[in-house]
Coordinates of C-alpha atoms and ligand atoms in Angstrom, one line a residue:
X1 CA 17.5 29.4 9.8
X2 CA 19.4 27.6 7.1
X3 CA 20.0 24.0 6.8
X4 CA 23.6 22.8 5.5
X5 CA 21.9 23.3 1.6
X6 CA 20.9 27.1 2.2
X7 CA 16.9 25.7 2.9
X8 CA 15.2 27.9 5.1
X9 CA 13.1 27.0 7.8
X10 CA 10.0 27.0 5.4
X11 CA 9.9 23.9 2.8
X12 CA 10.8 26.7 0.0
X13 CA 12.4 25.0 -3.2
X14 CA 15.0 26.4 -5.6
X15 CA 14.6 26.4 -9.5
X16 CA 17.9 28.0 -9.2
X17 CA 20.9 26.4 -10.4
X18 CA 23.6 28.6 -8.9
X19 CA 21.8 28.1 -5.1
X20 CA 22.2 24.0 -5.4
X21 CA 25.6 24.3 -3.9
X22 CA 27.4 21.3 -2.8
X23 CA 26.4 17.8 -1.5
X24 CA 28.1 15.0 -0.2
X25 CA 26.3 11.1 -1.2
X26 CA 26.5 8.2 0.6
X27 CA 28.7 6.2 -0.5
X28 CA 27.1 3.5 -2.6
X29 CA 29.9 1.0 -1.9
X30 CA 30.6 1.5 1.6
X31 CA 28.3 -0.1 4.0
X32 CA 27.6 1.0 6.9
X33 CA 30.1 -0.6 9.4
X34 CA 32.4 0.9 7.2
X35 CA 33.4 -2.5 4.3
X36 CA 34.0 -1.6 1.1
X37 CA 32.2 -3.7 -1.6
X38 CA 34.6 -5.0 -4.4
X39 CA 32.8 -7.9 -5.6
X40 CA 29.3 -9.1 -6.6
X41 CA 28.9 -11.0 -3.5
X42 CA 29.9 -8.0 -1.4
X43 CA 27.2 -6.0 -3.4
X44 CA 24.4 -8.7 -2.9
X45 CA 24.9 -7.9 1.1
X46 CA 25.1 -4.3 0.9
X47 CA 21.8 -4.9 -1.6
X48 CA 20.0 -6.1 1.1
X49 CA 21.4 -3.2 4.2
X50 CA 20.5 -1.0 1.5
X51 CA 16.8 -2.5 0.9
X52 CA 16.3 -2.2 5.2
X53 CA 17.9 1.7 5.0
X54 CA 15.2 2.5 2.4
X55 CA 12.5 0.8 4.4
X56 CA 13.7 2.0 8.1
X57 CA 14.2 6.0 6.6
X58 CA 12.0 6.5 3.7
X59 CA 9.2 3.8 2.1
X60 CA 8.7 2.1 5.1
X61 CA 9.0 -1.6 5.9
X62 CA 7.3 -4.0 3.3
X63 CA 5.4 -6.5 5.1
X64 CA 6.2 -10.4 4.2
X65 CA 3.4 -12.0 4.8
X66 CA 2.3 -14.1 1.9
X67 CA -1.1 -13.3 0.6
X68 CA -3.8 -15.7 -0.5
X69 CA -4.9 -14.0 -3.8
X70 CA -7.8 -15.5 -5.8
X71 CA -7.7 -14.4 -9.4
X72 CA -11.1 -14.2 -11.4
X73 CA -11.4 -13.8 -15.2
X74 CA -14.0 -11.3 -15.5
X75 CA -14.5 -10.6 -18.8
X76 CA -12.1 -11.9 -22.2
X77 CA -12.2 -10.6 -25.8
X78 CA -10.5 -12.9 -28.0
X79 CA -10.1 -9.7 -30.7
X80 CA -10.2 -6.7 -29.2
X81 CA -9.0 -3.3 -31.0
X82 CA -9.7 -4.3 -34.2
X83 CA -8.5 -8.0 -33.5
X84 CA -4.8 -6.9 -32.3
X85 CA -5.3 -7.9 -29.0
X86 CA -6.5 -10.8 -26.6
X87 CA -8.0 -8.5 -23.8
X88 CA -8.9 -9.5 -20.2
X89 CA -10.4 -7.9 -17.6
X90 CA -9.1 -9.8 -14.3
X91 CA -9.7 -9.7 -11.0
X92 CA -7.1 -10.2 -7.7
X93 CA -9.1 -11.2 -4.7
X94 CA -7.6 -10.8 -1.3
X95 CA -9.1 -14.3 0.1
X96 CA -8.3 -13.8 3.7
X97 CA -9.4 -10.0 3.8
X98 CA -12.6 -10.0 2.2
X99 CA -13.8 -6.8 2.9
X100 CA -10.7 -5.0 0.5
X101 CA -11.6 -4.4 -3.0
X102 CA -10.0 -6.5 -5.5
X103 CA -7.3 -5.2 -7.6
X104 CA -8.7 -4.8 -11.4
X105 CA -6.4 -5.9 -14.2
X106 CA -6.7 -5.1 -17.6
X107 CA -4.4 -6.9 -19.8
X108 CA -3.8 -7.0 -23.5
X109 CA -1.4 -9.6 -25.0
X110 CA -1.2 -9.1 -28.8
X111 CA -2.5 -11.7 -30.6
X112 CA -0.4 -12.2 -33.3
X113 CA 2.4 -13.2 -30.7
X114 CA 3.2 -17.3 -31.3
X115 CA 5.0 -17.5 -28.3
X116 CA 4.2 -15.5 -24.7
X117 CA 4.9 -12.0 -24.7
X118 CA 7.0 -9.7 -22.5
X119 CA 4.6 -7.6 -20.4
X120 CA 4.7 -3.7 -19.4
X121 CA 3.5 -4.0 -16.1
X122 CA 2.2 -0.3 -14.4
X123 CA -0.5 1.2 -12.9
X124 CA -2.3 3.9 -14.0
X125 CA -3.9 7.2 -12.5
X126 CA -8.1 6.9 -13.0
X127 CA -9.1 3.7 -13.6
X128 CA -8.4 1.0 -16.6
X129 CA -11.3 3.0 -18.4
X130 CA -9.3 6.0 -18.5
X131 CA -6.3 4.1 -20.7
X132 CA -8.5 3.1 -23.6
X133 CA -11.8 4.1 -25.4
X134 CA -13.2 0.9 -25.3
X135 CA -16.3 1.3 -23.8
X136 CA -16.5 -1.9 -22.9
X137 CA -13.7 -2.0 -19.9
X138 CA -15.7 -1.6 -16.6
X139 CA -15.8 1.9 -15.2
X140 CA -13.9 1.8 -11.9
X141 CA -16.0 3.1 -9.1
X142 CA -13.2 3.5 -6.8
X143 CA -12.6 6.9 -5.5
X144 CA -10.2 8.9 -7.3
X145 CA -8.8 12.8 -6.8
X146 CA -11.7 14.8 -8.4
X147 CA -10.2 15.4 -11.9
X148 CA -11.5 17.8 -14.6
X149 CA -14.5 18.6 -16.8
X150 CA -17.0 16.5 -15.1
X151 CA -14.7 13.3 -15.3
X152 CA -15.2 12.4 -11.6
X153 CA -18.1 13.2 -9.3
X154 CA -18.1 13.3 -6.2
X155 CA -14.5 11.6 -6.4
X156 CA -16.3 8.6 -8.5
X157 CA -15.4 8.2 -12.2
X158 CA -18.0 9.3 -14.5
X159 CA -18.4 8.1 -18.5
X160 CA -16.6 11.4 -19.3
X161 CA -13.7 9.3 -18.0
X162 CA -13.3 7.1 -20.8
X163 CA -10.0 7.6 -22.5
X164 CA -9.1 10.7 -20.5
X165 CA -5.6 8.9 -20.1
X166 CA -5.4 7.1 -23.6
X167 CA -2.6 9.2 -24.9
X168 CA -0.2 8.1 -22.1
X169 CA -1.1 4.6 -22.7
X170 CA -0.2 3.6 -26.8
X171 CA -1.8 0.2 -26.2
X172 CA -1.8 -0.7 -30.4
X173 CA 1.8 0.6 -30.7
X174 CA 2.4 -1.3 -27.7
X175 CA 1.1 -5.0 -29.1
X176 CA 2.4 -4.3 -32.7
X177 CA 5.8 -4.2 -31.1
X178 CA 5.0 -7.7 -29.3
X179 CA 4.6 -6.8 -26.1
X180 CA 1.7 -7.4 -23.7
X181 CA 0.4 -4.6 -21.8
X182 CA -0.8 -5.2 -17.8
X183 CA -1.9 -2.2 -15.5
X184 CA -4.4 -1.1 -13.1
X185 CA -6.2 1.5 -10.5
X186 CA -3.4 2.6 -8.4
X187 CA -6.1 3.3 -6.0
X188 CA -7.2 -0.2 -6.2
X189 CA -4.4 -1.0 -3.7
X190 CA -4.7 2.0 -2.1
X191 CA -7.0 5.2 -2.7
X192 CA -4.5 8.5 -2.7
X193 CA -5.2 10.6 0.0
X194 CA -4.1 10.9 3.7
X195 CA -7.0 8.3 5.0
X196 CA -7.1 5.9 1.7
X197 CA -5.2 3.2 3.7
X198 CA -8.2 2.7 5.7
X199 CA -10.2 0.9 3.1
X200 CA -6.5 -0.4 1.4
X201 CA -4.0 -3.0 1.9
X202 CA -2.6 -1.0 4.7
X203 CA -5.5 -1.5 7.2
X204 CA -4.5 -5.3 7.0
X205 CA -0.8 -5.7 7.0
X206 CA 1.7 -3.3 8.9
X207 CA 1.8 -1.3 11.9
X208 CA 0.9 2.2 12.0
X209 CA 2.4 2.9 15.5
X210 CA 5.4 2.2 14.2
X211 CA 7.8 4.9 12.5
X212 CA 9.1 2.6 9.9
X213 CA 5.3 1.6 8.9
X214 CA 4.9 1.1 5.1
X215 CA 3.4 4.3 3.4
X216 CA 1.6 4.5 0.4
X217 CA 4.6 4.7 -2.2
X218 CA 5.0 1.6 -0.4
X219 CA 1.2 -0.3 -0.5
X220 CA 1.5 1.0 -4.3
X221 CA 5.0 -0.8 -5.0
X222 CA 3.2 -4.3 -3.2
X223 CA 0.8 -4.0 -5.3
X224 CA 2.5 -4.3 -8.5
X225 CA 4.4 -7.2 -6.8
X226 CA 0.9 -9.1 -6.8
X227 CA 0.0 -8.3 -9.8
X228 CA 3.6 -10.1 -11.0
X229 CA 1.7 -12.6 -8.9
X230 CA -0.9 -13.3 -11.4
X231 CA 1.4 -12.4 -14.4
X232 CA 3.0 -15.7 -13.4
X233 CA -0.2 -18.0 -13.8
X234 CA -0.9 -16.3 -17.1
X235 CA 0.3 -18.2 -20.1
X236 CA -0.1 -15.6 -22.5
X237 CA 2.5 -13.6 -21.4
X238 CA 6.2 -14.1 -20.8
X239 CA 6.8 -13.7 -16.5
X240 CA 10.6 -13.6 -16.6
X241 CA 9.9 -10.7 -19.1
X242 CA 8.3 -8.2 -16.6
X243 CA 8.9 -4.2 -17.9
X244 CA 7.9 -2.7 -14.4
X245 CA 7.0 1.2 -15.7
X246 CA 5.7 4.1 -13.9
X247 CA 4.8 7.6 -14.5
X248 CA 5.9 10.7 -11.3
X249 CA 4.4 8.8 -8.0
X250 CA 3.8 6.0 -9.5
X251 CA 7.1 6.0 -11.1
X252 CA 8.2 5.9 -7.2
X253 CA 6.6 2.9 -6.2
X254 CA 7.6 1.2 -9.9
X255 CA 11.4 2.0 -8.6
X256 CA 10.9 0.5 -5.0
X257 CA 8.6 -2.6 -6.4
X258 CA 11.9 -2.9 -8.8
X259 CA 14.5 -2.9 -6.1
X260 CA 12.8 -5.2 -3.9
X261 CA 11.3 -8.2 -6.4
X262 CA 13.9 -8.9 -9.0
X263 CA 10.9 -10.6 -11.1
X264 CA 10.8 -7.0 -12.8
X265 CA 13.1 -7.9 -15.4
X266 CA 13.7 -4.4 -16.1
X267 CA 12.0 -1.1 -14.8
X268 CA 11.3 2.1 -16.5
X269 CA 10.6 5.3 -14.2
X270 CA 9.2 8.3 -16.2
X271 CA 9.1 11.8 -14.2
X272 CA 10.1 10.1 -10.8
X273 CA 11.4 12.8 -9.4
X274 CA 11.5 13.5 -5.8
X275 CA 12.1 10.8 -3.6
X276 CA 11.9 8.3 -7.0
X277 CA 15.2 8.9 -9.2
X278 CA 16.0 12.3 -8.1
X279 CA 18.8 12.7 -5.2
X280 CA 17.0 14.2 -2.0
X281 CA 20.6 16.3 -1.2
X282 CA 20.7 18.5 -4.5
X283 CA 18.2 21.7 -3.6
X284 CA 16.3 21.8 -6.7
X285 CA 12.5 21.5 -7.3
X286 CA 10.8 19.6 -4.8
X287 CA 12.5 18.5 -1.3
X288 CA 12.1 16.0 1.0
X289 CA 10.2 18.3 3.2
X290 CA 7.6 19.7 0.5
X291 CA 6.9 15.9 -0.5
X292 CA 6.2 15.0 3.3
X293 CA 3.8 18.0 3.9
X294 CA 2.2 18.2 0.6
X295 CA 1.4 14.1 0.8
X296 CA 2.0 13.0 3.9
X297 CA 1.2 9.5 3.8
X298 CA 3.3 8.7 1.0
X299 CA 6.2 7.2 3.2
X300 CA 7.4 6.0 6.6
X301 CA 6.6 8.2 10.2
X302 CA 10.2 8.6 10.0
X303 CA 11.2 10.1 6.8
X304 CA 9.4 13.6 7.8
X305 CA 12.1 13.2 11.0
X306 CA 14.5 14.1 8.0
X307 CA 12.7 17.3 6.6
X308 CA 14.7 19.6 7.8
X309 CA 17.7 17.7 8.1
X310 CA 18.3 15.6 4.6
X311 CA 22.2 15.5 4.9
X312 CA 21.4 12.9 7.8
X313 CA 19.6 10.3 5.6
X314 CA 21.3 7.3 5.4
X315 CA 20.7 7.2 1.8
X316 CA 19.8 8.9 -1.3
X317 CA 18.1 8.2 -4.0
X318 CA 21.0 7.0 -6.6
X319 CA 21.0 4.1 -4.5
X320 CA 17.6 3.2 -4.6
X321 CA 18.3 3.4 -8.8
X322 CA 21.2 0.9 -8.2
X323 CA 19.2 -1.8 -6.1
X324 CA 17.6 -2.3 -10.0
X325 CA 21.3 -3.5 -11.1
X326 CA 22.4 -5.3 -13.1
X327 CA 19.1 -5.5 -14.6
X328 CA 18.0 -3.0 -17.3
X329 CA 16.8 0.4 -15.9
X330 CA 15.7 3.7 -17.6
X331 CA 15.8 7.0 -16.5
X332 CA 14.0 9.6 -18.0
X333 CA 12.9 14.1 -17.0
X334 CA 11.0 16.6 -19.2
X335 CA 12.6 19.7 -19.7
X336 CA 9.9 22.0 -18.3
X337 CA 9.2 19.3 -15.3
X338 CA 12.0 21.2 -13.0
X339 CA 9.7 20.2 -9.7
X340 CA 11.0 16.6 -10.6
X341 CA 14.6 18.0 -10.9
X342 CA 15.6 16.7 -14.2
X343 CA 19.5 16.9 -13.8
X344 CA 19.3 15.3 -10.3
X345 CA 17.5 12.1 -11.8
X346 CA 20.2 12.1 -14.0
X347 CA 23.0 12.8 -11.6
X348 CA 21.4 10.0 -9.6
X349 CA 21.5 7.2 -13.1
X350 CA 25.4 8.2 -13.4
X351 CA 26.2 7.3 -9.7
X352 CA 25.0 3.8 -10.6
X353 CA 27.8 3.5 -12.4
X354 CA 30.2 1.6 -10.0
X355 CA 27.2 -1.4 -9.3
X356 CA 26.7 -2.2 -13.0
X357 CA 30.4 -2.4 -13.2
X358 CA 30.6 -5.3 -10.4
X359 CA 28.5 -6.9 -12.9
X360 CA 30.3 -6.3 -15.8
X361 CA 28.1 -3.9 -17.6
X362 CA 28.0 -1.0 -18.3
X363 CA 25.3 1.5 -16.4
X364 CA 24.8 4.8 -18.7
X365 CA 28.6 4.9 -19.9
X366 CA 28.7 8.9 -19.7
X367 CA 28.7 11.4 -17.4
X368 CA 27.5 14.2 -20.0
X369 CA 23.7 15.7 -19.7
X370 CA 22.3 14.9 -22.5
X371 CA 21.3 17.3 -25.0
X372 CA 17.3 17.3 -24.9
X373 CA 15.2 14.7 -27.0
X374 CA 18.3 12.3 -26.9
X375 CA 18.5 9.0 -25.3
X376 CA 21.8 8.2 -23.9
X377 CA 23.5 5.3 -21.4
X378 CA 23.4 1.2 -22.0
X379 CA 22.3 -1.0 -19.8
X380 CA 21.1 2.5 -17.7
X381 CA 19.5 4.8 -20.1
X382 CA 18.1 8.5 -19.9
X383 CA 16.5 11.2 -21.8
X384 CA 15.2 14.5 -20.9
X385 CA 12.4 15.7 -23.8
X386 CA 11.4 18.6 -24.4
X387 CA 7.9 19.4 -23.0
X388 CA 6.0 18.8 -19.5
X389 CA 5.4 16.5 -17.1
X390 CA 3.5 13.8 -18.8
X391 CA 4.0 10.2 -20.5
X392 CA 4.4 10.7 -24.2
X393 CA 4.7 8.7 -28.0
X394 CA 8.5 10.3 -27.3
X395 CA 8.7 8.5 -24.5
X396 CA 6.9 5.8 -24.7
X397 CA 9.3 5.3 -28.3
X398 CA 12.8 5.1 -26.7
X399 CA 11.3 2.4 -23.6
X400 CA 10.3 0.2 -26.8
X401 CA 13.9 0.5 -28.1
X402 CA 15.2 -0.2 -24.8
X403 CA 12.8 -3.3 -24.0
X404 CA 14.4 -4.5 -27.8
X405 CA 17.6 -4.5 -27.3
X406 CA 17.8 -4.9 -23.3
X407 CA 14.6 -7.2 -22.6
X408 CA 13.4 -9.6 -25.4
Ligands
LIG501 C1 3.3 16.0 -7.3 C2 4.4 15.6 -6.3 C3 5.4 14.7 -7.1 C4 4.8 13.6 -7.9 C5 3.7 14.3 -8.8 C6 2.9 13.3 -9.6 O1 3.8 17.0 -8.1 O2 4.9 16.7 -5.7 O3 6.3 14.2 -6.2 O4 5.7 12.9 -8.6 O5 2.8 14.9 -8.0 O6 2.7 12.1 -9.2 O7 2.5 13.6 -10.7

């Protein structure tokens, strides 16, 4: 049977350009009783319908609740790599729900900075031992997916661990630029796999007989909002600096963390793909449906009511990009990564276009792919490099750039 984009009844994707076919958007200034948005105030409501669409149809609803963290300084170097860095090892208690793990933060602030720094702020993959060869960061013994070579056991980190990540992370290129660098287990918040939320934030707060019940994208994105939390009691760093980044899923929850707490002063989503920057109507890579099979407690009950059906959604993912405005936003695909649908993140960074423009900025100024291993746009920027899917110096160079001229 095929759906209004040619999809069959299986979740079969398309790495064929001539088979996209056409799409109609939702229209990003239009709300839904049917008011055009011409002014900033305008978009400031249609923001917030926008923020309830995403949380009804797709991420789920955030809960509200405030939290009573407790934030313990486990461990501080006062010169760490080679005396470039003030390193701490800090933990986020959950007072009123004991029995959750803490979230583990590692953060370096470069020590040469007089004044506080701006902060990335992301989580990573395996564990703060896996972003840095310093063998004294505590080995998470969280679960995590069972990665290779003997790295995990059992689905529990082993020493092998250490540094598996460490290219991805540029931590001394990171605090010779003057910037801080905060990020943990995304699995501290919640482990990734269809019954993680049991021992996560999700087995306290939400509803799971509801349809529009947070998912993990969703747990992962709160997560990032409490670890702002702490940001704001540390002196070191700057907290109206916040660079929210995140890498494929966690790229997702970076964008959704972004659009919902404006204390991410700016928010960087690397490989995002699917559901993250890439518009769910354009058949290309991976679809709406694959995602909700293949990870199934990602999102909301009700976003799989949309697998077969995506034209229905009551938005798409260019809007999601354009809750970040008119703050700073970067877009960016890898050439060989066509499962995160490179042209449809940036198809979805161009239709910010009219939001930044309320504002009086401009968003990425063009509406020209790129050529590859160029960085295009202003206060929206994109690049697709060459290569896989994967964080990289490349990469990691052009956000830099961007936090210079956009952020500090
Ligand atoms: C899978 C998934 C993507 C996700 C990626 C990742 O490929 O299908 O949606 O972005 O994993 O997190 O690396």
């Amino acid at each position: 049977v095929a759906t209004a984009h040619g999809q069959t009844a299986e979740p079969v994707f398309n790495y064929d350009e001539s088979k996209v076919g056409t799409f109609t958007l939702p229209d990003l200034l239009v709300s839904r009783s049917g008011k055009k948005v011409t002014d900033v105030a305008g978009w400031e409501r249609r923001r917030k319908e926008l923020i309830q669409l995403f949380a009804e149809n797709v991420y789920g609803q955030t809960p509200q609740k405030a939290v009573k963290l407790r934030y313990q300084t486990v461990k501080t170097d006062e010169s760490a790599l080679n005396g470039l860095a003030i390193r701490k090892q800090i933990s986020i208690y959950f007072v009123d729900y004991p029995q959750l793990p803490p979230i583990d933060v590692l953060l370096y602030v470069p020590k040469a900075s007089k004044k506080p720094a701006p902060v990335f702020l992301g989580l990573n993959f395996c564990g703060n031992h896996c972003v840095t060869a310093e063998t004294d960061i505590a080995l998470s013994t969280r679960w995590m997916s069972n990665g290779p070579d003997g790295t995990t056991v059992n689905n529990r980190a082993t020493e092998k661990a250490r540094a598996m990540q460490e290219r991805r992370w540029p931590i001394e290129t990171i605090l010779k630029r003057g910037y801080a660098l905060a990020t943990a287990y995304y699995g501290d918040i919640e482990p990734d796999h269809p019954h993680g939320w049991r021992t996560g934030i999700r087995s306290v707060l939400g509803d799971t007989l509801r349809a529009d019940n947070w998912g993990a994208v969703g747990a992962w994105a709160w997560g990032m909002s409490r670890i702002a939390d702490f940001l704001a009691t540390e002196p070191s760093v700057d907290a109206s600096r916040i660079i929210g980044i995140g890498h494929s899923r966690i790229g997702k929850a970076a964008l959704w963390a972004g659009a919902q707490d404006k204390r991410f002063t700016a928010v960087v989503a690397n490989e995002a793909g699917e559901s993250g920057s890439a518009l769910s109507r354009r058949w290309y890579g991976e679809t709406v449906e694959r995602i909700n099979t293949s990870f199934p407690h990602w999102f909301c009950g009700r976003y799989k009511t949309y697998n077969k059906r995506v034209a229905d959604l009551p938005v798409d993912q260019h809007e999601l990009l354009a809750l970040i405005a008119p703050r700073p936003l970067y877009v960016a695909s890898a050439e060989e990564d066509r499962w995160s649908d490179p042209k449809g993140e940036f198809l979805s960074a161009v239709e910010t276009e009219p939001v930044y423009r309320l504002y009086g900025k401009v968003a990425l100024g063009t509406t020209q792919y790129p050529a590859v291993n160029e960085s295009v746009g202003k206060t929206v920027r994109y690049h697709v490099r060459t290569g896989k899917h994967d964080v990289t110096d490349f990469d990691w160079e052009q956000y830099l750039r961007f936090a210079d001229e956009l952020v500090r």
